[in-house]
GROMACS .gro file of C-alpha atoms in nm:
model
  102
    1MET     CA    1   0.002   0.023  -0.014
    2GLU     CA    2   0.140   0.342  -0.106
    3ASP     CA    3   0.182   0.611   0.162
    4HIS     CA    4  -0.036   0.895   0.224
    5PRO     CA    5   0.017   1.200   0.381
    6LYS     CA    6  -0.079   1.283   0.703
    7ARG     CA    7  -0.360   1.546   0.653
    8PRO     CA    8  -0.455   1.772   0.905
    9ARG     CA    9  -0.798   1.697   1.083
   10ARG     CA   10  -1.119   1.912   0.968
   11LYS     CA   11  -1.310   2.132   1.126
   12GLN     CA   12  -1.605   1.996   1.257
   13ALA     CA   13  -1.932   2.215   1.046
   14ARG     CA   14  -2.138   2.425   1.200
   15ARG     CA   15  -2.493   2.494   1.094
   16VAL     CA   16  -2.741   2.719   1.212
   17GLY     CA   17  -3.094   2.661   1.157
   18ASP     CA   18  -3.043   2.297   0.972
   19PRO     CA   19  -3.377   2.039   1.073
   20ALA     CA   20  -3.348   1.825   1.347
   21VAL     CA   21  -3.328   1.457   1.179
   22GLU     CA   22  -3.564   1.174   1.414
   23THR     CA   23  -3.430   0.815   1.398
   24PRO     CA   24  -3.703   0.566   1.259
   25THR     CA   25  -3.939   0.459   1.486
   26GLY     CA   26  -3.802   0.132   1.681
   27ALA     CA   27  -3.493   0.140   1.518
   28GLU     CA   28  -3.109   0.266   1.624
   29ALA     CA   29  -2.964   0.430   1.348
   30PRO     CA   30  -2.594   0.526   1.339
   31SER     CA   31  -2.505   0.878   1.248
   32LEU     CA   32  -2.220   0.760   1.024
   33SER     CA   33  -2.065   1.102   1.128
   34HIS     CA   34  -1.753   1.081   0.974
   35ILE     CA   35  -1.972   0.994   0.639
   36ALA     CA   36  -2.178   1.277   0.656
   37GLU     CA   37  -1.815   1.518   0.730
   38LEU     CA   38  -1.631   1.357   0.447
   39ILE     CA   39  -1.946   1.410   0.175
   40ASP     CA   40  -1.918   1.830   0.232
   41ASP     CA   41  -1.620   1.848   0.011
   42GLY     CA   42  -1.491   1.457  -0.059
   43GLN     CA   43  -1.745   1.164  -0.203
   44ILE     CA   44  -1.791   0.820  -0.133
   45THR     CA   45  -1.864   0.616  -0.382
   46VAL     CA   46  -2.167   0.217  -0.288
   47GLY     CA   47  -2.222   0.005  -0.605
   48VAL     CA   48  -2.059  -0.243  -0.836
   49MET     CA   49  -1.713  -0.257  -0.940
   50GLU     CA   50  -1.615  -0.496  -1.163
   51PRO     CA   51  -1.505  -0.783  -1.130
   52VAL     CA   52  -1.473  -0.800  -0.711
   53GLY     CA   53  -1.867  -0.670  -0.748
   54CYS     CA   54  -2.001  -0.448  -0.437
   55GLY     CA   55  -1.819  -0.262  -0.235
   56ALA     CA   56  -1.794   0.125  -0.103
   57VAL     CA   57  -1.499   0.361  -0.161
   58ALA     CA   58  -1.446   0.689   0.044
   59SER     CA   59  -1.237   0.977  -0.133
   60GLU     CA   60  -1.082   1.315  -0.112
   61ASP     CA   61  -0.888   1.568  -0.305
   62HIS     CA   62  -0.730   1.236  -0.488
   63TYR     CA   63  -0.654   1.004  -0.184
   64ASN     CA   64  -0.880   0.726  -0.152
   65LEU     CA   65  -0.940   0.714   0.203
   66ALA     CA   66  -1.095   0.342   0.245
   67MET     CA   67  -1.233   0.149  -0.080
   68LEU     CA   68  -1.418  -0.176   0.136
   69ARG     CA   69  -1.571  -0.492  -0.047
   70ARG     CA   70  -1.906  -0.586   0.054
   71ARG     CA   71  -1.962  -0.909   0.252
   72LYS     CA   72  -2.150  -1.229   0.186
   73GLY     CA   73  -2.482  -1.164   0.337
   74GLU     CA   74  -2.374  -0.766   0.467
   75THR     CA   75  -2.657  -0.492   0.465
   76LEU     CA   76  -2.611  -0.231   0.297
   77LEU     CA   77  -2.584   0.001   0.596
   78GLN     CA   78  -2.318  -0.273   0.778
   79LEU     CA   79  -2.082  -0.205   0.480
   80LEU     CA   80  -2.157   0.179   0.553
   81ILE     CA   81  -2.078   0.188   0.904
   82ARG     CA   82  -1.761  -0.070   0.790
   83LEU     CA   83  -1.676   0.242   0.560
   84ASP     CA   84  -1.750   0.524   0.824
   85GLN     CA   85  -1.514   0.373   1.077
   86ALA     CA   86  -1.235   0.314   0.802
   87ILE     CA   87  -1.215   0.708   0.724
   88ASP     CA   88  -1.194   0.791   1.101
   89LYS     CA   89  -0.955   0.536   1.072
   90ALA     CA   90  -0.770   0.677   0.770
   91GLU     CA   91  -0.903   1.073   0.893
   92THR     CA   92  -0.706   0.977   1.277
   93LEU     CA   93  -0.440   0.689   1.294
   94GLY     CA   94  -0.318   0.691   0.875
   95ILE     CA   95  -0.424   0.328   0.793
   96PHE     CA   96  -0.587   0.317   0.446
   97ALA     CA   97  -0.802   0.024   0.408
   98ASP     CA   98  -0.783  -0.119   0.024
   99GLU     CA   99  -0.980  -0.438   0.016
  100ILE     CA  100  -1.001  -0.396  -0.345
  101ASN     CA  101  -0.706  -0.411  -0.465
  102ARG     CA  102  -0.520  -0.672  -0.330
   0.00000   0.00000   0.00000
């Protein structure tokens, strides 16, 4: 895996007047805060990536922070939770997950 330069931690975006987002009834939904923060100036892609199948990629400024392959039986929500955790590891520890280019 190639070395990536350490990036400074982004400041949490503050917004005035944003409507509150409610958790669906009867479900404890994760916040996916690292994904939410990343898509302010980066992107995520979820879908089929031939020839590896379904996966999720998080990138920012020409750097892939995480590239995950969807596991057998894994739900979309579980994949997004793993992606959120992988983004956190990339930003705080400099550990970049790559399950696609093995």
